[in-house]
Protein backbone atom coordinates (compact mmCIF):
# COMPACT_ATOMS: atom_id res chain seq x y z
CA MET A 1 30.13 -3.06 -10.87
CA THR A 2 31.66 -0.61 -13.32
CA LYS A 3 29.66 -0.48 -16.55
CA LEU A 4 31.22 -0.47 -20.01
CA SER A 5 29.72 2.09 -22.38
CA VAL A 6 30.95 1.65 -25.95
CA ASN A 7 31.48 4.88 -27.86
CA ILE A 8 30.48 4.13 -31.46
CA ASN A 9 31.71 7.37 -33.05
CA LYS A 10 34.54 5.59 -34.88
CA ILE A 11 32.03 3.22 -36.48
CA ALA A 12 30.19 6.24 -37.84
CA THR A 13 33.48 7.74 -39.05
CA LEU A 14 34.18 4.61 -41.08
CA ARG A 15 30.64 4.62 -42.52
CA ASN A 16 30.83 8.29 -43.46
CA ALA A 17 34.18 7.84 -45.22
CA ARG A 18 32.52 5.79 -47.96
CA GLY A 19 28.90 6.89 -47.86
CA GLY A 20 26.00 4.53 -47.63
CA ASN A 21 25.33 2.59 -44.47
CA VAL A 22 28.28 0.20 -44.09
CA PRO A 23 29.12 -0.42 -41.33
CA ASN A 24 25.64 -0.01 -39.92
CA VAL A 25 25.91 2.13 -36.80
CA VAL A 26 22.67 0.91 -35.25
CA LYS A 27 23.53 -2.76 -35.81
CA VAL A 28 26.96 -2.30 -34.23
CA ALA A 29 25.38 -0.61 -31.20
CA LEU A 30 22.85 -3.41 -30.78
CA ASP A 31 25.56 -6.04 -31.25
CA CYS A 32 27.66 -4.41 -28.53
CA GLU A 33 24.68 -4.71 -26.21
CA THR A 34 24.20 -8.35 -27.19
CA PHE A 35 27.87 -9.03 -26.46
CA GLY A 36 27.51 -7.61 -22.94
CA ALA A 37 28.17 -3.85 -23.06
CA GLN A 38 26.00 -2.05 -20.53
CA GLY A 39 25.79 1.23 -22.43
CA ILE A 40 26.26 3.07 -25.71
CA THR A 41 27.87 6.50 -26.03
CA VAL A 42 27.65 8.92 -28.95
CA HIS A 43 29.17 12.35 -29.47
CA PRO A 44 27.29 14.21 -32.20
CA ARG A 45 29.34 17.19 -33.41
CA PRO A 46 27.99 20.18 -35.32
CA ASP A 47 29.58 19.08 -38.63
CA GLU A 48 28.23 15.52 -38.24
CA ARG A 49 31.58 14.12 -39.30
CA HIS A 50 30.81 10.90 -37.45
CA ILE A 51 27.58 10.49 -35.48
CA ARG A 52 24.69 12.31 -37.14
CA ARG A 53 21.62 13.74 -35.48
CA ALA A 54 19.58 11.16 -37.41
CA ASP A 55 21.65 8.39 -35.80
CA VAL A 56 20.79 9.69 -32.35
CA TYR A 57 17.06 9.67 -33.08
CA GLU A 58 17.26 6.20 -34.62
CA LEU A 59 19.24 4.69 -31.76
CA ARG A 60 17.13 5.96 -28.87
CA PRO A 61 14.08 3.65 -29.16
CA LEU A 62 16.14 0.60 -30.10
CA LEU A 63 18.74 0.51 -27.34
CA HIS A 64 18.13 -1.67 -24.30
CA THR A 65 21.02 -0.41 -22.17
CA GLU A 66 22.03 3.06 -21.01
CA PHE A 67 22.31 5.72 -23.69
CA ASN A 68 24.87 8.47 -23.08
CA ILE A 69 25.10 11.52 -25.33
CA GLU A 70 28.16 13.72 -24.91
CA GLY A 71 28.97 17.08 -26.40
CA TYR A 72 29.34 20.80 -25.96
CA PRO A 73 26.07 22.35 -24.72
CA ALA A 74 25.40 24.68 -27.64
CA PRO A 75 21.70 25.44 -28.30
CA ASP A 76 21.39 22.78 -31.04
CA PHE A 77 22.93 20.15 -28.75
CA ILE A 78 20.66 21.08 -25.85
CA ASP A 79 17.64 20.86 -28.16
CA LEU A 80 18.69 17.43 -29.44
CA VAL A 81 19.32 15.99 -25.99
CA THR A 82 16.11 17.31 -24.44
CA LYS A 83 14.09 15.87 -27.33
CA VAL A 84 15.82 12.46 -27.31
CA LYS A 85 16.01 12.18 -23.51
CA PRO A 86 18.93 9.76 -23.11
CA HIS A 87 19.69 8.27 -19.72
CA GLN A 88 22.73 10.53 -19.37
CA VAL A 89 24.21 13.63 -20.95
CA THR A 90 27.94 14.32 -20.58
CA LEU A 91 29.05 17.92 -21.05
CA VAL A 92 32.46 18.44 -22.68
CA PRO A 93 34.16 21.79 -23.40
CA ASP A 94 34.95 21.06 -27.07
CA SER A 95 35.17 23.64 -29.81
CA PRO A 96 33.22 22.71 -33.00
CA ASP A 97 36.36 21.82 -34.99
CA GLN A 98 38.08 19.83 -32.24
CA ILE A 99 39.29 16.38 -33.29
CA THR A 100 38.57 14.81 -29.91
CA SER A 101 37.90 15.86 -26.34
CA ASN A 102 41.31 16.75 -24.91
CA ALA A 103 40.60 18.72 -21.73
CA GLY A 104 38.12 18.92 -18.93
CA TRP A 105 35.94 21.88 -17.99
CA ASP A 106 37.22 24.72 -15.87
CA THR A 107 34.19 24.27 -13.66
CA LYS A 108 35.11 27.22 -11.46
CA THR A 109 35.30 29.74 -14.31
CA HIS A 110 32.20 28.37 -16.04
CA ALA A 111 30.22 27.59 -12.88
CA SER A 112 27.18 29.77 -13.65
CA PHE A 113 26.95 28.58 -17.28
CA LEU A 114 27.20 24.94 -16.27
CA ALA A 115 24.66 25.38 -13.48
CA GLU A 116 22.11 26.78 -15.93
CA VAL A 117 22.63 24.01 -18.47
CA LEU A 118 22.68 21.24 -15.88
CA ASP A 119 19.46 22.52 -14.38
CA ALA A 120 17.73 22.40 -17.77
CA PHE A 121 18.78 18.80 -18.34
CA LYS A 122 17.83 17.72 -14.84
CA HIS A 123 14.37 19.24 -15.28
CA ALA A 124 14.07 17.08 -18.39
CA GLY A 125 14.80 14.00 -16.27
CA ILE A 126 18.27 13.37 -17.69
CA ARG A 127 21.21 12.38 -15.49
CA THR A 128 24.09 14.81 -15.92
CA SER A 129 27.84 14.31 -16.03
CA VAL A 130 30.61 16.90 -16.45
CA PHE A 131 33.95 16.07 -18.08
CA VAL A 132 36.77 17.21 -15.78
CA ALA A 133 40.48 16.79 -15.21
CA ALA A 134 41.70 14.84 -12.19
CA ASP A 135 41.62 17.98 -10.05
CA THR A 136 39.75 18.07 -6.77
CA GLU A 137 38.81 21.73 -7.20
CA MET A 138 37.26 21.04 -10.60
CA VAL A 139 35.33 18.13 -9.09
CA GLU A 140 34.12 20.33 -6.23
CA TYR A 141 32.85 23.07 -8.53
CA ALA A 142 31.10 20.50 -10.72
CA ALA A 143 29.23 19.40 -7.62
CA ARG A 144 28.38 23.01 -6.78
CA ALA A 145 27.03 23.51 -10.29
CA GLY A 146 24.62 20.64 -9.74
CA ALA A 147 26.16 17.74 -11.68
CA ASP A 148 25.04 14.22 -10.84
CA ARG A 149 28.39 12.78 -11.92
CA VAL A 150 31.81 13.78 -13.15
CA GLU A 151 33.71 12.00 -15.89
CA LEU A 152 37.46 12.01 -15.30
CA TYR A 153 39.53 12.80 -18.39
CA THR A 154 41.96 9.88 -18.32
CA GLU A 155 44.40 10.71 -21.13
CA PRO A 156 47.11 11.86 -18.65
CA TYR A 157 46.70 8.58 -16.78
CA ALA A 158 46.95 6.56 -19.99
CA SER A 159 50.05 8.45 -21.16
CA LEU A 160 51.98 7.98 -17.93
CA TYR A 161 50.78 4.47 -17.12
CA PRO A 162 53.44 2.56 -19.15
CA GLN A 163 56.27 4.34 -17.33
CA ASN A 164 54.87 4.62 -13.80
CA PRO A 165 51.41 3.25 -12.98
CA GLU A 166 51.51 4.38 -9.35
CA THR A 167 52.29 7.98 -10.26
CA ALA A 168 49.76 7.87 -13.07
CA ILE A 169 46.89 6.75 -10.86
CA ALA A 170 47.59 9.05 -7.89
CA PRO A 171 45.75 12.24 -8.96
CA PHE A 172 42.85 10.17 -10.29
CA LEU A 173 42.46 8.34 -7.02
CA GLU A 174 42.46 11.68 -5.19
CA ALA A 175 39.87 13.19 -7.54
CA ALA A 176 37.73 10.04 -7.43
CA THR A 177 37.80 10.07 -3.64
CA ALA A 178 36.75 13.71 -3.64
CA ALA A 179 33.85 12.90 -5.95
CA ARG A 180 32.71 10.06 -3.71
CA ASN A 181 32.93 12.27 -0.62
CA LEU A 182 30.81 14.91 -2.37
CA GLY A 183 28.15 12.37 -3.27
CA LEU A 184 28.89 12.51 -7.00
CA GLY A 185 28.71 9.55 -9.31
CA LEU A 186 31.93 8.81 -11.17
CA ASN A 187 32.66 8.05 -14.82
CA ALA A 188 35.98 7.89 -16.67
CA GLY A 189 37.10 7.98 -20.26
CA HIS A 190 39.69 8.83 -22.90
CA ASP A 191 42.54 6.57 -24.04
CA LEU A 192 41.55 3.72 -21.75
CA ASN A 193 42.51 0.37 -23.28
CA LEU A 194 43.13 -3.30 -22.54
CA GLN A 195 46.54 -2.51 -21.04
CA ASN A 196 45.56 0.20 -18.53
CA LEU A 197 41.86 -0.32 -17.76
CA ASN A 198 42.10 -3.06 -15.14
CA TYR A 199 44.70 -1.16 -13.11
CA LEU A 200 42.39 1.87 -13.02
CA TYR A 201 39.46 -0.28 -12.02
CA ARG A 202 41.32 -2.11 -9.25
CA HIS A 203 42.43 1.17 -7.67
CA ILE A 204 39.10 2.99 -8.15
CA PRO A 205 36.48 0.23 -8.06
CA TRP A 206 33.63 2.67 -7.38
CA ILE A 207 33.74 4.06 -10.93
CA ASP A 208 30.17 3.83 -12.23
CA GLU A 209 31.00 3.77 -15.93
CA VAL A 210 33.87 3.87 -18.39
CA SER A 211 33.30 5.15 -21.92
CA ILE A 212 35.64 3.61 -24.49
CA GLY A 213 35.57 3.99 -28.26
CA HIS A 214 38.77 4.45 -30.24
CA ALA A 215 40.81 1.72 -28.56
CA LEU A 216 37.93 -0.74 -28.47
CA VAL A 217 37.10 -0.31 -32.16
CA SER A 218 40.79 -0.57 -33.05
CA ASP A 219 41.15 -3.81 -31.06
CA ALA A 220 38.05 -5.18 -32.79
CA LEU A 221 39.88 -5.02 -36.12
CA TYR A 222 42.15 -7.79 -34.83
CA LEU A 223 40.04 -9.62 -32.28
CA GLY A 224 36.54 -9.19 -33.64
CA LEU A 225 33.86 -7.12 -31.93
CA GLU A 226 32.38 -9.80 -29.68
CA ARG A 227 35.75 -10.96 -28.34
CA THR A 228 36.86 -7.36 -27.83
CA VAL A 229 33.77 -6.38 -25.83
CA HIS A 230 34.28 -9.46 -23.65
CA ALA A 231 37.96 -8.55 -23.14
CA TYR A 232 37.06 -5.07 -21.92
CA LEU A 233 34.38 -6.44 -19.64
CA ASP A 234 36.98 -8.82 -18.19
CA CYS A 235 39.06 -5.78 -17.23
CA LEU A 236 36.17 -4.60 -15.07
CA ARG A 237 35.92 -7.74 -12.97
């Protein structure tokens, strides 16, 4: 079964826009679990413009499902993750001022750096995932660096899906097959939504986890959070 991990960054963005604690990030995370989500994802950035370090510490002992922390492995991020010890850390190649993750790692160029960071997290008992494009070479070098999983950057799939689903899925199926053959776990995320998620799942049913935030929170404005979480879970059946 492919797990749904809800990225709650946008909830924190809304809270931070007004100050105070409305909406309550922790309550939303726990509600998502109650409604059936099998994981929670956060992406704490250096400027804390959405998820704050304090949120990460507060969430860890309260969550009952898998906790995934994603981010660029700068020293402060490494320190946070090794102290909090989530179930999974996902490494993304973001610059500090980046609006959102919009590219995967060049795992060949950064192989030695990634290997060092991945080793530190694995020694801390944390499962590791590396954010990559749907490129078999990038998947292969992630495996060489010691990753437990790769997360496929699915924005290109989502962009092309409305025009040509078969063409859109092709490189992702190839990369996913390569990951499976290399013994890597497989995650996916970015711009997945209620229109394109089921097609991805039906063609790559061995995906371990999808991480979805922006689209899910946007849908919840119309459908309500509980109904929205159920709708996304339905796409993974």
